[in-house]
Coordinates of N, CA and C in Angstrom, one line a residue:
M1 N -7.4 -42.3 19.7 CA -7.4 -41.3 20.8 C -8.4 -40.2 20.5
G2 N -9.1 -39.7 21.4 CA -10.1 -38.7 21.2 C -9.6 -37.3 21.1
L3 N -10.5 -36.3 21.2 CA -10.1 -34.9 21.1 C -10.0 -34.3 22.4
R4 N -8.9 -33.4 22.6 CA -8.7 -32.7 23.8 C -8.4 -31.2 23.5
L5 N -8.9 -30.3 24.3 CA -8.6 -28.9 24.0 C -8.7 -28.1 25.3
V6 N -7.9 -27.0 25.3 CA -7.9 -26.1 26.4 C -7.8 -24.6 25.8
A7 N -8.5 -23.7 26.4 CA -8.4 -22.3 26.0 C -7.8 -21.4 27.2
G8 N -7.1 -20.4 26.8 CA -6.6 -19.5 27.8 C -6.5 -18.1 27.3
L9 N -6.6 -17.1 28.2 CA -6.5 -15.7 27.8 C -5.8 -14.9 28.9
L10 N -5.0 -14.0 28.5 CA -4.3 -13.0 29.4 C -4.5 -11.7 28.7
F11 N -4.6 -10.6 29.5 CA -4.7 -9.3 29.0 C -4.1 -8.2 29.9
C12 N -3.7 -7.1 29.4 CA -3.2 -6.0 30.2 C -4.1 -4.8 29.8
F13 N -4.5 -4.2 31.4 CA -5.3 -3.1 31.0 C -4.6 -2.0 30.3
V14 N -5.3 -10.4 4.0 CA -4.8 -10.9 5.1 C -5.1 -12.3 5.2
L15 N -5.8 -12.6 4.7 CA -6.0 -14.0 4.6 C -4.7 -14.8 4.3
A16 N -3.7 -14.2 3.7 CA -2.5 -14.9 3.3 C -1.4 -14.5 4.3
P17 N -0.8 -15.5 5.0 CA 0.3 -15.2 5.9 C 1.5 -14.8 5.2
V18 N 2.3 -13.9 5.9 CA 3.6 -13.5 5.3 C 4.7 -14.2 6.2
R19 N 5.3 -15.2 5.6 CA 6.3 -16.0 6.3 C 7.5 -16.2 5.4
A20 N 8.7 -16.4 6.1 CA 9.9 -16.7 5.3 C 9.8 -18.1 4.9
Q21 N 9.1 -19.0 5.6 CA 9.0 -20.4 5.2 C 7.5 -20.8 5.1
A22 N 7.3 -21.8 4.3 CA 5.9 -22.2 4.1 C 5.3 -22.8 5.3
I23 N 4.0 -22.6 5.6 CA 3.4 -23.3 6.7 C 2.7 -24.6 6.3
S24 N 2.5 -25.4 7.2 CA 1.9 -26.7 6.8 C 0.5 -26.6 6.4
V25 N 0.0 -27.6 5.8 CA -1.4 -27.6 5.3 C -2.4 -27.5 6.5
A26 N -2.1 -28.1 7.6 CA -3.0 -28.0 8.8 C -2.9 -26.6 9.3
E27 N -1.8 -26.0 9.4 CA -1.6 -24.6 9.9 C -2.4 -23.7 9.0
Q28 N -2.2 -23.9 7.7 CA -2.9 -23.0 6.7 C -4.4 -23.1 6.8
Y29 N -4.9 -24.4 7.0 CA -6.3 -24.6 7.2 C -6.8 -23.8 8.4
L30 N -6.2 -24.0 9.5 CA -6.7 -23.4 10.8 C -6.6 -21.9 10.7
F31 N -5.6 -21.3 10.0 CA -5.5 -19.9 9.8 C -6.6 -19.3 8.9
Q32 N -6.9 -20.0 7.8 CA -7.9 -19.5 6.9 C -9.3 -19.8 7.5
A33 N -9.5 -20.9 8.2 CA -10.8 -21.2 8.9 C -11.1 -20.1 9.9
A34 N -10.1 -19.7 10.7 CA -10.3 -18.7 11.7 C -10.7 -17.4 11.1
N35 N -10.1 -17.0 10.0 CA -10.4 -15.7 9.3 C -11.8 -15.8 8.6
A36 N -12.1 -17.0 8.1 CA -13.5 -17.2 7.5 C -14.5 -17.0 8.6
E37 N -14.3 -17.5 9.8 CA -15.3 -17.3 10.9 C -15.4 -15.9 11.3
R38 N -14.3 -15.2 11.3 CA -14.3 -13.8 11.7 C -15.0 -12.9 10.6
A39 N -14.7 -13.3 9.3 CA -15.3 -12.5 8.2 C -16.9 -12.7 8.2
Q40 N -17.4 -13.9 8.5 CA -18.8 -14.1 8.6 C -19.5 -13.2 9.6
R41 N -18.7 -12.8 10.6 CA -19.3 -12.0 11.7 C -18.9 -10.5 11.6
G42 N -18.3 -10.1 10.5 CA -17.9 -8.7 10.3 C -16.7 -8.3 11.1
L43 N -15.9 -9.3 11.5 CA -14.7 -9.0 12.3 C -13.5 -8.8 11.4
P44 N -12.5 -8.0 11.8 CA -11.3 -7.9 10.9 C -10.5 -9.2 10.9
A45 N -9.9 -9.4 9.7 CA -9.1 -10.6 9.5 C -7.8 -10.5 10.4
L46 N -7.4 -11.6 10.9 CA -6.1 -11.7 11.6 C -4.9 -11.8 10.6
R47 N -3.9 -11.1 10.9 CA -2.7 -11.3 10.2 C -1.8 -12.4 10.8
W48 N -0.9 -13.0 10.0 CA 0.0 -14.0 10.5 C 1.2 -13.3 11.2
D49 N 1.5 -13.7 12.4 CA 2.7 -13.1 13.1 C 3.7 -14.2 13.3
D50 N 4.9 -14.0 12.8 CA 6.0 -14.9 12.9 C 6.4 -15.1 14.4
A51 N 6.4 -14.1 15.2 CA 6.8 -14.2 16.6 C 5.8 -15.1 17.3
L52 N 4.5 -14.9 17.1 CA 3.5 -15.8 17.7 C 3.7 -17.2 17.2
Y53 N 4.0 -17.4 16.0 CA 4.2 -18.7 15.4 C 5.4 -19.4 16.2
R54 N 6.4 -18.7 16.4 CA 7.6 -19.3 17.1 C 7.2 -19.7 18.5
A55 N 6.4 -18.8 19.2 CA 5.9 -19.1 20.5 C 5.0 -20.4 20.5
A56 N 4.1 -20.4 19.5 CA 3.2 -21.5 19.4 C 3.9 -22.8 19.1
Q57 N 4.9 -22.7 18.2 CA 5.6 -23.9 17.8 C 6.4 -24.5 19.0
K58 N 7.0 -23.7 19.8 CA 7.8 -24.1 20.9 C 6.9 -24.9 21.9
H59 N 5.7 -24.3 22.1 CA 4.7 -25.0 23.1 C 4.2 -26.2 22.4
A60 N 3.9 -26.2 21.1 CA 3.4 -27.4 20.5 C 4.4 -28.6 20.6
Q61 N 5.7 -28.2 20.5 CA 6.7 -29.3 20.7 C 6.6 -29.9 22.1
E62 N 6.4 -29.1 23.1 CA 6.2 -29.6 24.4 C 5.0 -30.6 24.5
M63 N 3.9 -30.2 23.9 CA 2.7 -31.0 24.0 C 2.9 -32.3 23.2
A64 N 3.5 -32.2 22.1 CA 3.8 -33.5 21.3 C 4.7 -34.4 22.1
K65 N 5.7 -33.8 22.7 CA 6.7 -34.6 23.4 C 6.0 -35.3 24.6
R66 N 5.1 -34.6 25.2 CA 4.4 -35.2 26.4 C 3.1 -35.9 26.1
E67 N 2.7 -35.8 24.8 CA 1.5 -36.5 24.3 C 0.3 -36.0 25.2
S68 N 0.2 -34.7 25.5 CA -0.8 -34.2 26.3 C -1.0 -32.7 25.9
I69 N -2.1 -32.1 26.4 CA -2.2 -30.7 26.1 C -2.3 -29.9 27.5
S70 N -1.8 -28.7 27.4 CA -1.8 -27.8 28.6 C -1.3 -26.5 28.1
H71 N -1.7 -25.4 28.9 CA -1.1 -24.1 28.6 C 0.2 -23.9 29.2
Q72 N 0.6 -24.7 30.2 CA 1.9 -24.5 30.8 C 2.3 -25.8 31.5
Y73 N 3.5 -26.3 31.2 CA 4.0 -27.5 31.9 C 5.0 -27.0 33.0
P74 N 5.3 -27.9 33.9 CA 6.3 -27.6 35.0 C 7.6 -27.1 34.4
G75 N 8.1 -26.0 34.8 CA 9.4 -25.5 34.3 C 9.3 -24.7 33.1
E76 N 8.1 -24.6 32.5 CA 7.9 -23.8 31.2 C 7.3 -22.4 31.6
P77 N 7.8 -21.4 30.9 CA 7.2 -20.0 31.1 C 5.7 -20.0 30.8
E78 N 5.0 -19.1 31.4 CA 3.6 -18.9 31.1 C 3.4 -18.3 29.7
L79 N 2.2 -18.2 29.2 CA 1.9 -17.8 27.8 C 2.5 -16.4 27.5
A80 N 2.3 -15.4 28.4 CA 2.8 -14.0 28.1 C 4.3 -14.0 28.0
D81 N 5.0 -14.7 28.9 CA 6.4 -14.8 28.8 C 6.9 -15.5 27.6
R82 N 6.2 -16.5 27.2 CA 6.6 -17.3 26.0 C 6.5 -16.3 24.8
G83 N 5.4 -15.6 24.7 CA 5.2 -14.6 23.6 C 6.3 -13.6 23.6
K84 N 6.6 -13.0 24.7 CA 7.7 -12.0 24.8 C 9.0 -12.6 24.4
S85 N 9.3 -13.7 24.9 CA 10.6 -14.4 24.5 C 10.8 -14.6 23.0
A86 N 9.6 -14.9 22.4 CA 9.7 -15.1 20.9 C 9.7 -13.8 20.1
G87 N 9.6 -12.7 20.8 CA 9.7 -11.4 20.1 C 8.3 -10.7 19.8
A88 N 7.3 -11.3 20.4 CA 5.9 -10.7 20.2 C 5.8 -9.4 21.0
K89 N 5.1 -8.4 20.5 CA 4.8 -7.1 21.2 C 3.3 -7.0 21.3
F90 N 2.8 -7.0 22.5 CA 1.3 -7.2 22.6 C 0.8 -6.5 23.9
S91 N -0.5 -6.1 23.8 CA -1.2 -5.7 25.0 C -2.3 -6.7 25.4
V92 N -2.6 -7.6 24.5 CA -3.5 -8.8 24.9 C -2.9 -10.0 24.2
I93 N -2.9 -11.1 24.9 CA -2.5 -12.4 24.4 C -3.4 -13.5 24.8
A94 N -3.7 -14.4 24.0 CA -4.6 -15.5 24.3 C -4.2 -16.7 23.5
E95 N -4.6 -17.9 24.0 CA -4.2 -19.2 23.4 C -5.2 -20.2 23.4
N96 N -5.3 -20.9 22.3 CA -6.1 -22.2 22.2 C -5.2 -23.3 21.9
V97 N -5.4 -24.4 22.6 CA -4.6 -25.6 22.3 C -5.6 -26.8 22.2
A98 N -5.2 -27.8 21.4 CA -6.0 -29.0 21.2 C -5.2 -30.1 20.7
E99 N -5.8 -31.3 20.8 CA -5.2 -32.5 20.3 C -6.4 -33.3 19.6
A100 N -6.1 -33.7 18.3 CA -7.2 -34.4 17.6 C -6.5 -35.1 16.4
G101 N -7.3 -35.9 15.6 CA -6.7 -36.6 14.5 C -6.6 -35.7 13.2
T102 N -7.4 -34.6 13.1 CA -7.4 -33.8 11.9 C -7.5 -32.3 12.3
A103 N -7.1 -31.4 11.4 CA -7.2 -30.0 11.6 C -8.7 -29.6 11.6
V104 N -9.5 -30.3 10.8 CA -10.9 -30.0 10.7 C -11.6 -30.2 12.1
R105 N -11.2 -31.3 12.7 CA -11.8 -31.6 14.0 C -11.4 -30.6 15.0
I106 N -10.1 -30.2 14.9 CA -9.6 -29.2 15.9 C -10.4 -27.9 15.8
H107 N -10.5 -27.4 14.5 CA -11.2 -26.1 14.4 C -12.7 -26.2 14.8
D108 N -13.3 -27.3 14.4 CA -14.7 -27.5 14.8 C -14.9 -27.5 16.4
A109 N -13.9 -28.2 17.0 CA -14.0 -28.3 18.5 C -13.8 -26.9 19.1
W110 N -12.8 -26.1 18.6 CA -12.6 -24.8 19.1 C -13.9 -23.9 18.9
M111 N -14.6 -24.1 17.8 CA -15.7 -23.2 17.6 C -16.9 -23.7 18.4
N112 N -16.9 -24.9 18.9 CA -18.0 -25.5 19.7 C -17.7 -25.4 21.2
S113 N -16.6 -24.7 21.5 CA -16.2 -24.5 22.9 C -16.3 -23.0 23.2
A114 N -17.0 -22.6 24.2 CA -17.2 -21.2 24.5 C -15.9 -20.4 24.6
G115 N -15.0 -20.9 25.4 CA -13.8 -20.2 25.7 C -12.9 -20.1 24.4
H116 N -12.8 -21.2 23.7 CA -12.0 -21.2 22.5 C -12.6 -20.3 21.4
R117 N -13.9 -20.4 21.3 CA -14.6 -19.6 20.3 C -14.4 -18.1 20.6
A118 N -14.5 -17.7 21.9 CA -14.3 -16.3 22.3 C -12.9 -15.8 22.0
N119 N -11.9 -16.6 22.2 CA -10.6 -16.2 21.8 C -10.5 -16.0 20.3
L120 N -11.0 -16.9 19.5 CA -10.9 -16.9 18.1 C -11.7 -15.7 17.5
L121 N -12.8 -15.3 18.1 CA -13.6 -14.2 17.6 C -13.4 -13.0 18.4
D122 N -12.4 -12.9 19.2 CA -12.2 -11.7 20.0 C -11.9 -10.5 19.1
P123 N -12.7 -9.4 19.2 CA -12.5 -8.3 18.3 C -11.3 -7.5 18.6
R124 N -10.7 -7.7 19.8 CA -9.5 -7.0 20.2 C -8.3 -7.5 19.6
V125 N -8.2 -8.8 19.2 CA -7.0 -9.3 18.7 C -6.8 -9.1 17.2
D126 N -5.6 -8.9 16.7 CA -5.4 -8.6 15.3 C -4.4 -9.5 14.7
A127 N -3.8 -10.4 15.4 CA -2.7 -11.3 14.8 C -2.8 -12.7 15.4
V128 N -2.2 -13.6 14.7 CA -2.3 -15.0 15.2 C -1.0 -15.7 14.7
G129 N -0.6 -16.7 15.4 CA 0.4 -17.7 15.0 C 0.0 -19.1 15.4
I130 N 0.1 -20.0 14.5 CA -0.5 -21.3 14.7 C 0.6 -22.4 14.4
S131 N 0.8 -23.3 15.3 CA 1.7 -24.4 15.0 C 0.9 -25.7 15.2
V132 N 1.1 -26.7 14.3 CA 0.5 -28.0 14.4 C 1.6 -29.0 14.2
L133 N 1.8 -29.9 15.1 CA 2.8 -30.9 15.0 C 2.1 -32.3 15.2
Q134 N 2.7 -33.3 14.5 CA 2.1 -34.6 14.5 C 2.9 -35.6 15.3
R135 N 2.3 -36.5 16.0 CA 3.0 -37.6 16.7 C 2.0 -38.8 16.8
D136 N 2.5 -39.9 16.3 CA 1.7 -41.1 16.4 C 0.2 -40.9 15.9
G137 N 0.1 -40.2 14.8 CA -1.2 -40.1 14.2 C -2.1 -39.0 14.8
Q138 N -1.6 -38.3 15.8 CA -2.4 -37.3 16.5 C -1.7 -35.9 16.1
L139 N -2.6 -34.9 16.0 CA -2.1 -33.5 15.8 C -2.2 -32.8 17.1
Y140 N -1.1 -32.0 17.4 CA -1.1 -31.2 18.6 C -1.0 -29.7 18.1
A141 N -2.1 -29.0 18.4 CA -2.2 -27.7 17.8 C -2.2 -26.6 18.9
V142 N -1.5 -25.5 18.5 CA -1.4 -24.3 19.4 C -1.8 -23.1 18.5
Q143 N -2.7 -22.3 19.0 CA -3.2 -21.1 18.3 C -3.0 -19.9 19.2
D144 N -2.0 -19.1 19.0 CA -1.7 -17.9 19.8 C -2.2 -16.7 19.1
F145 N -3.0 -15.9 19.9 CA -3.5 -14.6 19.4 C -2.9 -13.4 20.2
E146 N -2.9 -12.3 19.5 CA -2.5 -11.1 20.2 C -3.1 -9.8 19.7
R147 N -3.2 -8.8 20.5 CA -3.4 -7.4 20.0 C -2.0 -6.8 19.9
T148 N -1.6 -6.5 18.7 CA -0.2 -6.1 18.5 C 0.0 -4.6 18.9
V149 N 1.1 -4.4 19.6 CA 1.5 -3.0 20.0 C 2.6 -2.6 19.0
A150 N 2.4 -1.6 18.2 CA 3.3 -1.1 17.2 C 4.6 -0.6 17.9
I151 N 5.8 -0.9 17.3 CA 7.0 -0.5 17.8 C 7.4 0.9 17.2
L152 N 7.3 1.9 18.0 CA 7.6 3.3 17.6 C 8.8 3.8 18.3
S153 N 9.5 4.6 17.6 CA 10.7 5.3 18.2 C 10.2 6.3 19.2
V154 N 11.1 6.8 20.0 CA 10.7 7.8 21.0 C 10.2 9.0 20.3
E155 N 10.9 9.4 19.2 CA 10.4 10.6 18.4 C 9.1 10.4 17.9
S156 N 8.8 9.2 17.3 CA 7.5 8.9 16.7 C 6.4 9.0 17.8
Q157 N 6.6 8.4 19.0 CA 5.7 8.5 20.1 C 5.3 9.9 20.4
E158 N 6.4 10.7 20.5 CA 6.1 12.1 20.9 C 5.3 12.9 19.8
K159 N 5.6 12.6 18.6 CA 4.8 13.2 17.5 C 3.4 12.8 17.5
V160 N 3.1 11.6 17.7 CA 1.7 11.1 17.8 C 1.0 11.8 18.9
V161 N 1.6 11.8 20.1 CA 0.9 12.5 21.2 C 0.7 14.0 21.0
A162 N 1.7 14.6 20.4 CA 1.6 16.0 20.1 C 0.4 16.3 19.1
R163 N 0.3 15.5 18.1 CA -0.9 15.6 17.2 C -2.2 15.5 17.9
L164 N -2.3 14.6 18.8 CA -3.5 14.4 19.6 C -3.8 15.6 20.5
M165 N -2.8 16.1 21.1 CA -2.9 17.3 21.9 C -3.4 18.5 21.1
L166 N -2.8 18.7 19.9 CA -3.2 19.8 19.0 C -4.7 19.7 18.6
A167 N -5.1 18.4 18.4 CA -6.5 18.2 18.0 C -7.4 18.4 19.2
A168 N -6.9 18.3 20.4 CA -7.7 18.5 21.6 C -8.0 20.0 21.9
G169 N -7.1 20.9 21.5 CA -7.3 22.3 21.8 C -6.2 23.2 21.3
S170 N -6.3 24.4 21.7 CA -5.3 25.4 21.2 C -4.1 25.5 22.2
I171 N -3.0 24.9 21.7 CA -1.8 24.9 22.5 C -0.6 24.8 21.6
K172 N 0.5 25.4 21.9 CA 1.7 25.3 21.1 C 2.6 24.2 21.7
I173 N 3.0 23.3 20.8 CA 3.9 22.2 21.2 C 5.3 22.6 20.9
L174 N 6.1 22.6 22.0 CA 7.5 23.0 21.8 C 8.3 21.9 21.2
P175 N 9.5 22.2 20.7 CA 10.3 21.1 20.1 C 10.7 20.0 21.1
E176 N 11.1 18.9 20.5 CA 11.5 17.7 21.4 C 12.6 18.2 22.4
S177 N 12.5 17.6 23.6 CA 13.3 18.1 24.6 C 13.9 16.9 25.5
D178 N 15.2 17.0 25.7 CA 15.8 16.0 26.6 C 15.2 16.1 28.0
D179 N 14.9 17.4 28.4 CA 14.3 17.5 29.8 C 13.0 16.8 29.9
A180 N 12.2 16.8 28.8 CA 10.9 16.1 28.8 C 11.1 14.6 28.9
R181 N 12.1 14.1 28.2 CA 12.4 12.7 28.2 C 12.9 12.2 29.5
Q182 N 13.7 13.1 30.1 CA 14.2 12.8 31.5 C 13.1 12.8 32.5
T183 N 12.2 13.8 32.3 CA 11.0 13.8 33.2 C 10.2 12.5 33.1
C184 N 10.1 12.1 31.8 CA 9.3 10.8 31.6 C 9.9 9.7 32.4
A185 N 11.2 9.6 32.5 CA 11.9 8.5 33.2 C 11.9 8.7 34.7
M186 N 11.4 9.8 35.2 CA 11.4 10.1 36.6 C 10.1 9.6 37.2
S187 N 10.1 9.2 38.5 CA 8.8 8.8 39.1 C 8.1 10.0 39.6
K188 N 8.7 11.1 39.9 CA 8.1 12.3 40.3 C 9.0 13.5 40.0
G189 N 8.4 14.7 40.1 CA 9.1 15.9 39.8 C 9.3 16.1 38.3
Y190 N 10.3 17.0 38.0 CA 10.5 17.3 36.6 C 12.0 17.6 36.4
S191 N 12.4 17.6 35.1 CA 13.8 17.9 34.8 C 13.8 19.2 34.0
G192 N 14.8 20.0 34.2 CA 15.0 21.3 33.5 C 14.9 22.5 34.4
V193 N 15.3 23.7 33.8 CA 15.3 24.9 34.6 C 13.9 25.6 34.6
R194 N 13.1 25.3 33.6 CA 11.8 26.0 33.5 C 10.8 25.1 34.2
E195 N 10.1 25.6 35.3 CA 9.2 24.8 36.0 C 7.8 24.8 35.3
P196 N 7.3 23.6 35.0 CA 6.0 23.5 34.4 C 4.9 23.8 35.4
N197 N 3.8 24.3 34.8 CA 2.6 24.5 35.7 C 1.8 23.3 35.9
F198 N 2.0 22.3 35.0 CA 1.3 21.0 35.1 C 2.1 19.9 34.5
V199 N 2.2 18.8 35.2 CA 3.0 17.6 34.7 C 2.1 16.4 34.9
T200 N 2.1 15.6 33.8 CA 1.4 14.3 33.9 C 2.2 13.2 33.2
H201 N 2.1 12.1 33.8 CA 2.7 10.8 33.2 C 1.6 9.9 32.9
F202 N 1.7 9.2 31.8 CA 0.7 8.1 31.5 C 1.3 7.0 30.7
T203 N 0.8 5.8 31.0 CA 1.2 4.6 30.3 C 0.1 4.1 29.4
A204 N 0.4 3.7 28.2 CA -0.7 3.3 27.3 C -0.3 2.1 26.5
V205 N -1.2 1.3 26.1 CA -0.9 0.2 25.2 C -1.1 0.5 23.7
D206 N -1.7 1.7 23.5 CA -1.7 2.2 22.1 C -1.8 3.7 22.2
L207 N -1.6 4.4 21.2 CA -1.5 5.9 21.2 C -2.6 6.5 20.3
S208 N -3.8 5.8 20.4 CA -4.9 6.3 19.6 C -5.6 7.5 20.3
R209 N -5.4 7.7 21.6 CA -6.0 8.7 22.3 C -5.1 9.1 23.5
I210 N -5.3 10.3 24.0 CA -4.6 10.7 25.2 C -5.6 10.7 26.4
P211 N -5.1 10.7 27.6 CA -6.0 10.6 28.8 C -7.0 11.8 28.8
D212 N -8.2 11.5 29.3 CA -9.3 12.6 29.4 C -8.8 13.7 30.3
S213 N -8.0 13.4 31.3 CA -7.6 14.4 32.2 C -6.6 15.4 31.5
L214 N -5.8 14.9 30.6 CA -4.9 15.8 29.8 C -5.7 16.7 28.9
V215 N -6.7 16.0 28.2 CA -7.6 16.8 27.3 C -8.3 17.9 28.1
A216 N -8.7 17.7 29.3 CA -9.4 18.7 30.1 C -8.5 19.8 30.4
Q217 N -7.2 19.5 30.7 CA -6.2 20.6 31.0 C -6.0 21.5 29.8
I218 N -5.9 20.8 28.6 CA -5.6 21.6 27.4 C -6.8 22.5 27.1
Q219 N -8.0 21.9 27.2 CA -9.2 22.7 26.9 C -9.6 23.7 28.0
S220 N -8.9 23.7 29.1 CA -9.2 24.7 30.1 C -8.8 26.1 29.7
G221 N -7.8 26.2 28.7 CA -7.3 27.5 28.2 C -6.3 28.1 29.2
R222 N -5.9 27.4 30.2 CA -4.9 28.0 31.1 C -3.4 27.9 30.6
Y223 N -3.2 27.1 29.6 CA -1.8 26.8 29.2 C -1.6 27.2 27.8
R224 N -0.4 27.8 27.5 CA -0.1 28.3 26.2 C 0.9 27.3 25.4
E225 N 1.7 26.6 26.2 CA 2.8 25.8 25.6 C 2.8 24.4 26.3
A226 N 3.4 23.5 25.5 CA 3.5 22.1 26.1 C 4.8 21.5 25.5
V227 N 5.3 20.5 26.2 CA 6.4 19.7 25.7 C 6.1 18.2 26.0
V228 N 6.3 17.3 25.1 CA 6.0 15.9 25.2 C 7.3 15.1 25.3
G229 N 7.4 14.2 26.2 CA 8.6 13.3 26.3 C 8.2 11.9 26.4
A230 N 8.9 11.0 25.7 CA 8.6 9.6 25.7 C 9.9 8.9 26.2
C231 N 9.8 7.8 26.8 CA 10.9 7.1 27.4 C 10.6 5.6 27.4
A232 N 11.6 4.8 27.7 CA 11.4 3.3 27.8 C 10.4 3.0 28.8
S233 N 9.6 2.0 28.5 CA 8.5 1.7 29.4 C 9.1 1.2 30.8
K234 N 8.4 1.6 31.8 CA 8.8 1.1 33.2 C 8.2 -0.3 33.4
N235 N 7.4 -0.8 32.5 CA 6.8 -2.1 32.7 C 7.8 -3.1 32.5
S236 N 8.1 -3.9 33.5 CA 9.1 -5.0 33.4 C 8.4 -6.3 33.0
G237 N 7.1 -6.3 32.8 CA 6.4 -7.6 32.5 C 6.5 -7.9 31.0
A238 N 5.6 -8.8 30.6 CA 5.7 -9.3 29.2 C 4.9 -8.4 28.3
F239 N 3.9 -7.6 28.8 CA 3.1 -6.8 28.0 C 3.9 -5.5 27.6
T240 N 3.6 -5.1 26.3 CA 4.3 -3.9 25.8 C 3.5 -2.6 26.0
T241 N 4.1 -1.6 26.5 CA 3.4 -0.3 26.7 C 4.2 0.9 26.3
Y242 N 3.6 2.0 26.1 CA 4.3 3.3 25.9 C 4.3 4.1 27.2
N243 N 5.4 4.8 27.4 CA 5.5 5.6 28.7 C 5.7 7.1 28.2
I244 N 4.8 8.0 28.6 CA 4.8 9.4 28.2 C 4.7 10.3 29.3
A245 N 5.4 11.5 29.2 CA 5.2 12.6 30.1 C 4.9 13.8 29.3
V246 N 4.0 14.7 29.9 CA 3.6 15.9 29.2 C 3.8 17.0 30.3
M247 N 4.4 18.1 29.9 CA 4.6 19.3 30.7 C 3.9 20.5 30.1
L248 N 3.0 21.2 30.8 CA 2.3 22.3 30.3 C 2.7 23.6 31.0
Y249 N 2.8 24.7 30.2 CA 3.3 25.9 30.7 C 2.2 27.0 30.4
Q250 N 2.1 28.0 31.3 CA 1.2 29.1 31.1 C 1.8 30.2 30.4

């Protein structure tokens, strides 16, 4: 039987894996080969992610059972939902699948296919889980990638945003507030007896920066104090996000 492969990508706007159990020789080869390709191009190494591995393994079982390759079979959740169900937290998720006689052929085929190569060398992704199952002499491989969203407590999210605001300009950050967190959970308006002069809500897949509109408000010099509130994401989909509210006072 020949080689078959399919690439897929979804997104929302180290060389050694850390695993409780050993991975197979084929999985180890594909993991190290992927990181070698990235290293040659100056890209960061991918870390091994157990949740992605579980998602990849479940899908590889489907492929081996059906003796075919696909990103989704009838009745099976799509890639993002499979990742979420396995416990992965991500803002980008992508997948390569293939069927061949050896892991070397699988990796070479991925690297010689534009879509698969793009997934493997995507600078946005930082983690991977790979499952390879064998049936009747054929290997069925699933390689799932993600850009990981760190799991932060509400308090930690608020502290990160507060530091970014302080770096943006001169403003006093008030202590954590239930009113700010309740405001975060509201679709409009604000909570509390003190009326803010400016309220903004934003959703982010990482907290490396705050919105330019908020930076502009801080740098305007019109506000002396601010309070930050974080709350559970309103996003009901598979992608993980942070939900933040900021209230500014003159």
